[in-house]
Every structure is written in C-alpha cells, then in structure tokens.
GROMACS .gro file of C-alpha atoms in nm:
model
  333
    1UNK     CA    1   4.807   4.777  12.081
    2UNK     CA    2   4.865   5.097  12.273
    3UNK     CA    3   4.817   5.424  12.086
    4UNK     CA    4   5.159   5.538  12.207
    5UNK     CA    5   5.447   5.359  12.040
    6UNK     CA    6   5.660   5.145  12.272
    7UNK     CA    7   6.013   5.037  12.184
    8UNK     CA    8   6.066   4.669  12.116
    9UNK     CA    9   6.213   4.493  12.418
   10UNK     CA   10   6.494   4.239  12.421
   11UNK     CA   11   6.234   3.966  12.465
   12UNK     CA   12   6.047   4.096  12.158
   13UNK     CA   13   6.366   4.092  11.953
   14UNK     CA   14   6.455   3.740  12.063
   15UNK     CA   15   6.108   3.625  11.960
   16UNK     CA   16   6.145   3.811  11.629
   17UNK     CA   17   6.481   3.639  11.571
   18UNK     CA   18   6.309   3.300  11.603
   19UNK     CA   19   6.040   3.403  11.357
   20UNK     CA   20   6.299   3.531  11.108
   21UNK     CA   21   6.490   3.204  11.135
   22UNK     CA   22   6.170   3.015  11.050
   23UNK     CA   23   6.099   3.249  10.753
   24UNK     CA   24   5.758   3.340  10.894
   25UNK     CA   25   5.575   3.603  10.679
   26UNK     CA   26   5.598   3.961  10.799
   27UNK     CA   27   5.223   3.989  10.857
   28UNK     CA   28   5.228   3.683  11.081
   29UNK     CA   29   5.530   3.820  11.272
   30UNK     CA   30   5.338   4.142  11.332
   31UNK     CA   31   5.031   3.953  11.451
   32UNK     CA   32   5.227   3.739  11.697
   33UNK     CA   33   5.416   4.038  11.837
   34UNK     CA   34   5.112   4.265  11.846
   35UNK     CA   35   5.278   4.524  11.623
   36UNK     CA   36   5.211   4.684  11.287
   37UNK     CA   37   5.387   4.516  10.997
   38UNK     CA   38   5.569   4.841  10.913
   39UNK     CA   39   5.727   4.825  11.261
   40UNK     CA   40   5.858   4.478  11.188
   41UNK     CA   41   5.990   4.581  10.845
   42UNK     CA   42   6.171   4.878  10.996
   43UNK     CA   43   6.313   4.676  11.287
   44UNK     CA   44   6.461   4.408  11.060
   45UNK     CA   45   6.596   4.661  10.809
   46UNK     CA   46   6.759   4.890  11.066
   47UNK     CA   47   6.891   4.639  11.318
   48UNK     CA   48   7.016   4.353  11.102
   49UNK     CA   49   7.383   4.270  11.171
   50UNK     CA   50   7.615   4.300  10.870
   51UNK     CA   51   7.979   4.201  10.853
   52UNK     CA   52   8.162   4.318  10.541
   53UNK     CA   53   8.449   4.079  10.598
   54UNK     CA   54   8.232   3.774  10.668
   55UNK     CA   55   7.897   3.825  10.498
   56UNK     CA   56   7.794   3.468  10.582
   57UNK     CA   57   7.735   3.591  10.938
   58UNK     CA   58   7.490   3.863  10.829
   59UNK     CA   59   7.147   3.830  10.983
   60UNK     CA   60   6.899   3.943  11.243
   61UNK     CA   61   6.999   3.836  11.596
   62UNK     CA   62   6.792   3.943  11.896
   63UNK     CA   63   7.069   4.049  12.135
   64UNK     CA   64   7.278   4.217  11.864
   65UNK     CA   65   6.971   4.399  11.732
   66UNK     CA   66   6.899   4.527  12.082
   67UNK     CA   67   7.254   4.664  12.111
   68UNK     CA   68   7.227   4.834  11.770
   69UNK     CA   69   6.902   5.001  11.875
   70UNK     CA   70   7.054   5.120  12.203
   71UNK     CA   71   7.348   5.274  12.018
   72UNK     CA   72   7.112   5.457  11.785
   73UNK     CA   73   6.921   5.606  12.079
   74UNK     CA   74   7.250   5.707  12.239
   75UNK     CA   75   7.327   5.916  11.932
   76UNK     CA   76   7.026   6.135  12.013
   77UNK     CA   77   7.249   6.309  12.267
   78UNK     CA   78   7.498   6.406  11.997
   79UNK     CA   79   7.341   6.745  11.933
   80UNK     CA   80   7.382   6.829  12.300
   81UNK     CA   81   7.736   6.696  12.331
   82UNK     CA   82   7.873   6.874  12.023
   83UNK     CA   83   7.800   7.252  12.021
   84UNK     CA   84   7.963   7.298  11.680
   85UNK     CA   85   7.727   7.035  11.533
   86UNK     CA   86   7.430   7.208  11.692
   87UNK     CA   87   7.536   7.546  11.551
   88UNK     CA   88   7.581   7.396  11.206
   89UNK     CA   89   7.231   7.238  11.214
   90UNK     CA   90   7.076   7.568  11.326
   91UNK     CA   91   7.259   7.756  11.052
   92UNK     CA   92   7.131   7.519  10.784
   93UNK     CA   93   6.775   7.526  10.920
   94UNK     CA   94   6.779   7.904  10.899
   95UNK     CA   95   6.902   7.870  10.540
   96UNK     CA   96   6.587   7.665  10.460
   97UNK     CA   97   6.769   7.329  10.447
   98UNK     CA   98   6.557   7.028  10.537
   99UNK     CA   99   6.678   6.772  10.796
  100UNK     CA  100   6.727   6.525  10.510
  101UNK     CA  101   6.953   6.772  10.325
  102UNK     CA  102   7.155   6.843  10.639
  103UNK     CA  103   7.208   6.475  10.722
  104UNK     CA  104   7.281   6.387  10.359
  105UNK     CA  105   7.545   6.658  10.324
  106UNK     CA  106   7.722   6.544  10.642
  107UNK     CA  107   7.726   6.189  10.510
  108UNK     CA  108   7.859   6.306  10.173
  109UNK     CA  109   8.135   6.502  10.344
  110UNK     CA  110   8.236   6.188  10.534
  111UNK     CA  111   8.294   6.361  10.868
  112UNK     CA  112   8.222   6.076  11.108
  113UNK     CA  113   8.239   6.290  11.424
  114UNK     CA  114   7.942   6.503  11.328
  115UNK     CA  115   7.743   6.252  11.125
  116UNK     CA  116   7.378   6.249  11.229
  117UNK     CA  117   7.073   6.094  11.069
  118UNK     CA  118   6.770   6.290  10.949
  119UNK     CA  119   6.538   6.106  11.190
  120UNK     CA  120   6.737   6.244  11.484
  121UNK     CA  121   6.704   6.602  11.359
  122UNK     CA  122   6.333   6.553  11.293
  123UNK     CA  123   6.288   6.419  11.646
  124UNK     CA  124   6.455   6.724  11.799
  125UNK     CA  125   6.239   6.957  11.589
  126UNK     CA  126   5.897   6.796  11.573
  127UNK     CA  127   5.898   6.555  11.865
  128UNK     CA  128   5.690   6.604  12.176
  129UNK     CA  129   6.010   6.687  12.361
  130UNK     CA  130   6.293   6.886  12.204
  131UNK     CA  131   6.547   6.811  12.479
  132UNK     CA  132   6.576   7.180  12.565
  133UNK     CA  133   6.731   7.282  12.232
  134UNK     CA  134   6.426   7.448  12.079
  135UNK     CA  135   6.539   7.383  11.720
  136UNK     CA  136   6.186   7.445  11.593
  137UNK     CA  137   6.241   7.817  11.659
  138UNK     CA  138   6.490   7.828  11.373
  139UNK     CA  139   6.245   7.693  11.113
  140UNK     CA  140   6.077   7.918  10.855
  141UNK     CA  141   5.731   8.023  10.970
  142UNK     CA  142   5.545   7.791  10.732
  143UNK     CA  143   5.735   7.483  10.848
  144UNK     CA  144   5.724   7.586  11.213
  145UNK     CA  145   5.347   7.551  11.211
  146UNK     CA  146   5.383   7.177  11.147
  147UNK     CA  147   5.531   7.122  11.491
  148UNK     CA  148   5.306   6.918  11.717
  149UNK     CA  149   5.137   7.128  11.985
  150UNK     CA  150   5.031   6.840  12.204
  151UNK     CA  151   4.682   6.988  12.238
  152UNK     CA  152   4.485   6.734  12.039
  153UNK     CA  153   4.281   6.501  12.251
  154UNK     CA  154   4.321   6.124  12.206
  155UNK     CA  155   4.062   5.973  11.973
  156UNK     CA  156   4.068   5.622  12.117
  157UNK     CA  157   3.706   5.650  12.226
  158UNK     CA  158   3.601   5.755  11.874
  159UNK     CA  159   3.815   5.502  11.687
  160UNK     CA  160   3.838   5.193  11.909
  161UNK     CA  161   4.131   4.953  11.903
  162UNK     CA  162   3.917   4.686  11.737
  163UNK     CA  163   3.898   4.903  11.422
  164UNK     CA  164   4.265   5.000  11.392
  165UNK     CA  165   4.447   4.903  11.076
  166UNK     CA  166   4.673   4.670  11.276
  167UNK     CA  167   4.365   4.457  11.346
  168UNK     CA  168   4.255   4.453  10.983
  169UNK     CA  169   4.266   4.102  10.830
  170UNK     CA  170   4.551   4.052  10.585
  171UNK     CA  171   4.318   3.979  10.294
  172UNK     CA  172   4.170   4.330  10.321
  173UNK     CA  173   4.513   4.478  10.251
  174UNK     CA  174   4.568   4.241   9.958
  175UNK     CA  175   4.513   4.434   9.636
  176UNK     CA  176   4.415   4.113   9.458
  177UNK     CA  177   4.089   4.097   9.656
  178UNK     CA  178   3.794   4.292   9.515
  179UNK     CA  179   3.553   4.507   9.711
  180UNK     CA  180   3.773   4.689   9.963
  181UNK     CA  181   3.782   5.069   9.950
  182UNK     CA  182   3.994   5.353  10.083
  183UNK     CA  183   3.840   5.690  10.165
  184UNK     CA  184   3.956   6.045  10.236
  185UNK     CA  185   3.821   6.400  10.248
  186UNK     CA  186   3.939   6.672  10.009
  187UNK     CA  187   3.937   7.008  10.187
  188UNK     CA  188   3.940   7.348  10.015
  189UNK     CA  189   4.023   7.700  10.129
  190UNK     CA  190   3.825   7.795  10.439
  191UNK     CA  191   3.724   8.132  10.299
  192UNK     CA  192   3.526   7.952  10.028
  193UNK     CA  193   3.297   7.777  10.277
  194UNK     CA  194   3.271   7.440  10.448
  195UNK     CA  195   3.194   7.230  10.141
  196UNK     CA  196   3.427   6.936  10.074
  197UNK     CA  197   3.456   6.620   9.866
  198UNK     CA  198   3.472   6.260   9.980
  199UNK     CA  199   3.704   6.059   9.756
  200UNK     CA  200   3.683   5.680   9.760
  201UNK     CA  201   3.894   5.430   9.566
  202UNK     CA  202   3.845   5.055   9.524
  203UNK     CA  203   4.184   4.902   9.595
  204UNK     CA  204   4.199   4.638   9.319
  205UNK     CA  205   4.049   4.826   9.024
  206UNK     CA  206   4.149   5.181   9.132
  207UNK     CA  207   3.790   5.280   9.054
  208UNK     CA  208   3.723   5.629   9.194
  209UNK     CA  209   3.402   5.771   9.341
  210UNK     CA  210   3.361   6.140   9.437
  211UNK     CA  211   3.083   6.277   9.661
  212UNK     CA  212   3.016   6.643   9.741
  213UNK     CA  213   2.938   6.735  10.104
  214UNK     CA  214   2.812   7.072  10.237
  215UNK     CA  215   2.988   7.030  10.575
  216UNK     CA  216   3.236   6.807  10.757
  217UNK     CA  217   2.973   6.665  10.992
  218UNK     CA  218   3.024   6.291  11.006
  219UNK     CA  219   2.673   6.150  10.987
  220UNK     CA  220   2.569   6.335  10.666
  221UNK     CA  221   2.896   6.221  10.505
  222UNK     CA  222   2.828   5.861  10.602
  223UNK     CA  223   2.467   5.882  10.482
  224UNK     CA  224   2.585   5.995  10.138
  225UNK     CA  225   2.835   5.708  10.120
  226UNK     CA  226   2.556   5.465  10.212
  227UNK     CA  227   2.326   5.612   9.946
  228UNK     CA  228   2.599   5.595   9.679
  229UNK     CA  229   2.710   5.239   9.755
  230UNK     CA  230   2.375   5.077   9.833
  231UNK     CA  231   2.309   4.978   9.469
  232UNK     CA  232   2.630   4.773   9.458
  233UNK     CA  233   2.633   4.406   9.563
  234UNK     CA  234   2.773   4.342   9.910
  235UNK     CA  235   3.092   4.178   9.776
  236UNK     CA  236   3.175   4.506   9.597
  237UNK     CA  237   3.163   4.713   9.920
  238UNK     CA  238   3.307   4.488  10.188
  239UNK     CA  239   3.516   4.741  10.382
  240UNK     CA  240   3.644   5.098  10.395
  241UNK     CA  241   3.979   5.223  10.527
  242UNK     CA  242   3.989   5.584  10.646
  243UNK     CA  243   4.224   5.812  10.835
  244UNK     CA  244   4.139   5.926  11.187
  245UNK     CA  245   3.964   6.248  11.087
  246UNK     CA  246   3.654   6.324  11.293
  247UNK     CA  247   3.450   6.336  10.973
  248UNK     CA  248   3.463   5.955  10.977
  249UNK     CA  249   3.360   5.919  11.342
  250UNK     CA  250   3.015   5.797  11.235
  251UNK     CA  251   3.163   5.488  11.072
  252UNK     CA  252   2.924   5.251  11.252
  253UNK     CA  253   2.648   5.379  11.025
  254UNK     CA  254   2.824   5.203  10.736
  255UNK     CA  255   2.807   4.872  10.922
  256UNK     CA  256   2.438   4.921  11.001
  257UNK     CA  257   2.347   5.065  10.661
  258UNK     CA  258   2.536   4.850  10.409
  259UNK     CA  259   2.721   4.596  10.625
  260UNK     CA  260   3.067   4.734  10.541
  261UNK     CA  261   3.340   4.717  10.804
  262UNK     CA  262   3.558   5.024  10.866
  263UNK     CA  263   3.928   5.038  10.948
  264UNK     CA  264   4.141   5.336  11.052
  265UNK     CA  265   4.503   5.420  10.974
  266UNK     CA  266   4.755   5.498  11.244
  267UNK     CA  267   4.802   5.868  11.328
  268UNK     CA  268   5.012   6.055  11.068
  269UNK     CA  269   5.036   5.748  10.843
  270UNK     CA  270   4.869   5.843  10.510
  271UNK     CA  271   5.072   5.582  10.322
  272UNK     CA  272   4.852   5.315  10.481
  273UNK     CA  273   4.579   5.425  10.238
  274UNK     CA  274   4.806   5.496   9.944
  275UNK     CA  275   4.551   5.426   9.672
  276UNK     CA  276   4.322   5.713   9.769
  277UNK     CA  277   4.618   5.945   9.836
  278UNK     CA  278   4.734   5.879   9.479
  279UNK     CA  279   4.382   5.944   9.352
  280UNK     CA  280   4.370   6.272   9.545
  281UNK     CA  281   4.679   6.393   9.362
  282UNK     CA  282   4.509   6.320   9.030
  283UNK     CA  283   4.193   6.499   9.141
  284UNK     CA  284   4.390   6.805   9.255
  285UNK     CA  285   4.508   6.858   8.897
  286UNK     CA  286   4.149   6.950   8.814
  287UNK     CA  287   4.037   7.080   9.155
  288UNK     CA  288   4.317   7.268   9.335
  289UNK     CA  289   4.274   7.395   9.688
  290UNK     CA  290   4.135   7.732   9.576
  291UNK     CA  291   3.842   7.575   9.387
  292UNK     CA  292   3.506   7.723   9.485
  293UNK     CA  293   3.279   7.422   9.535
  294UNK     CA  294   2.974   7.645   9.522
  295UNK     CA  295   3.023   7.643   9.145
  296UNK     CA  296   3.078   7.264   9.131
  297UNK     CA  297   2.779   7.029   9.126
  298UNK     CA  298   2.763   6.659   9.204
  299UNK     CA  299   2.716   6.600   8.832
  300UNK     CA  300   3.048   6.778   8.767
  301UNK     CA  301   3.220   6.554   9.021
  302UNK     CA  302   3.065   6.244   8.864
  303UNK     CA  303   3.194   6.351   8.522
  304UNK     CA  304   3.542   6.410   8.664
  305UNK     CA  305   3.538   6.066   8.829
  306UNK     CA  306   3.429   5.912   8.498
  307UNK     CA  307   3.718   6.088   8.325
  308UNK     CA  308   3.965   5.943   8.578
  309UNK     CA  309   3.809   5.596   8.556
  310UNK     CA  310   3.836   5.596   8.175
  311UNK     CA  311   4.214   5.652   8.174
  312UNK     CA  312   4.433   5.341   8.113
  313UNK     CA  313   4.658   5.255   8.407
  314UNK     CA  314   4.988   5.070   8.385
  315UNK     CA  315   4.920   4.890   8.715
  316UNK     CA  316   4.608   4.744   8.551
  317UNK     CA  317   4.786   4.622   8.238
  318UNK     CA  318   4.677   4.944   8.063
  319UNK     CA  319   4.313   4.866   8.116
  320UNK     CA  320   4.096   5.138   8.265
  321UNK     CA  321   3.960   5.129   8.623
  322UNK     CA  322   3.608   5.131   8.481
  323UNK     CA  323   3.680   4.820   8.271
  324UNK     CA  324   3.834   4.630   8.561
  325UNK     CA  325   3.560   4.732   8.805
  326UNK     CA  326   3.282   4.632   8.566
  327UNK     CA  327   3.453   4.300   8.489
  328UNK     CA  328   3.459   4.209   8.859
  329UNK     CA  329   3.095   4.305   8.899
  330UNK     CA  330   2.998   4.081   8.606
  331UNK     CA  331   3.204   3.788   8.737
  332UNK     CA  332   2.977   3.762   9.036
  333UNK     CA  333   2.661   3.823   8.840
   0.00000   0.00000   0.00000
C-alpha cells in the first residue's frame, strides 16, 4: 500500500460490491483490495444506497457508491461558492466552536442550503491544502498549532511497508489470542528533562508493563524491552504494535533479541493500538504530564503497574489483568 491515501476507484467499488454480495469478512475484503479494514468499513457505511420508500433496495452497489462519493467531494467547494456560509464558519471558529459543533448546529437548524459536514471543515483547516481560504488563521492559538506543516520527512525507510499494520495477520489483531502486545511512549514536560516511560499492554489480558528510559534514543529503549521480556516464554511475547515514533525505529532488535515481530500503526491513527492508549489514560491519573521522573524510580513504576494489574476489569469478567495473564502463562506450562 502507498503511504499516501488514494481514493477508491470505480473498479475497486465494483469489486467491493461483489465481495459484499458474497458476505466476505471485512478483513478478507481489505486484503483482496489492498486496503486497511477501516477504509472498507468507512466506504460501506458512507456510500451504501438507502431508499426510505423501498428499503428492500438498500445495499452497496459499485456504480451508485461511486456517484455518492463524487457528490460528497463536490460539496467541498461549498465553502467557496457560498460566502455567507464561509463567514458563518469563520465567526464560529473565532468563537471557539469546533468543526463538529458548527456542522451539528447547521444540521439541527435544518438549513439544507448551508449544511456542511464536519469532515469538510476539518479538511479546509488541517488539510495539506486549504483551497486558498486560510481558515486555520481563525483558530485559537493552541488549536492552530495542530495544523500540519508539511515539513516532516516520510518514514517509509524507517518503517517499511512489510511492517505496516495493514500487513499484520488477522490473528494478531484478535484479542482472543494471547501474547501480542501494544506499546507507546509517555512523554513529560520538556523542562523536566528527557526521561520518559515505555508503556506496554498485552492485548488479551490487559496486563501492563512500565519501563523508565533516560532518553528517547531507540536502541536503549529496545534493549530495555528485550531485558524485561526475555524471561517470558516466546508464546507470551509474539509481537508488538507501535506507532511510528522514531523511538521505535530500532524495532529489528526485538526480532533479533527475543524473536518478536513488530507492526506499526498508520500515521495519526492511535485507535489502532487502543489497548495501550486506554492504559496511558489510567497511568496519567497517577503520573500527569508535569511529573518529574527524576524523583520516580523503576521500582515506583513497577509498583504502579502492579496496582493497575490488580484492579478488576469488566472486559475480563471482573478478573484482574494479573490473574488472566498468569492463567495463560500456566496453561502453557
């Protein structure tokens, strides 16, 4: 797959129509079309034909879906064609309204002429090209900084296509399979130094591991992961899924050191490693961004991880992550 997203073609949609008719699983559709499964989900959800009068004719049809998508792209020009709509959007942005609030209010008011979706407003603000409107200039300073600058270099050479999450086998993403981890880096205020924390979560048991690092250099981070996970049997550390941060650029050391395969999320797609993102929120309750890690030892982090792993979780039938993790280790013993 190309790093840059390409719109589905009419041929792609006709092929997708055939797969939908045969009730092929989403993951298999994505594999055959060379797309991520979230792309297929979104395509079917947004471009399915619906007839209120004759619901029996509802369904996904390739040619009709292509026409629906074309009409949606045509609406991107609405902000340029309707000055009063553009002025209204600018006014609300200056009043600290989010694109979702603006679009939702227009829908609630039922004014069809000026109805516009939140994705369109986001695209004009944060997209690589703002179509000459410069709406980002009307954002508050804090939100303006989020706008893409286009200065980051592609990381394809660091994270090759063979390790992208779209190439990850389906069983790795299945939460019923033990031994697959998600990892992330918790960063703290720069004034407090370069120290950070690697957070890792086993997908099935939600078991959390926390490792303190003095810097964001990739190889030392990987070496600490190898040292921490080496005592575990190989079936308990089969793979790791990370984001595309340069701190994980030394991922091949994991393959050489403990035989664990690494996979990388798409750019700006943190939901693809949702387990560790959820764990990070729990950790931040005890370690907010202004925590001085100089006063936090590895033993403190281990105790915090133990505290999190000893809390019952509804998704585990109110068992604790520690209980579930240990049970799976003993099953293979």
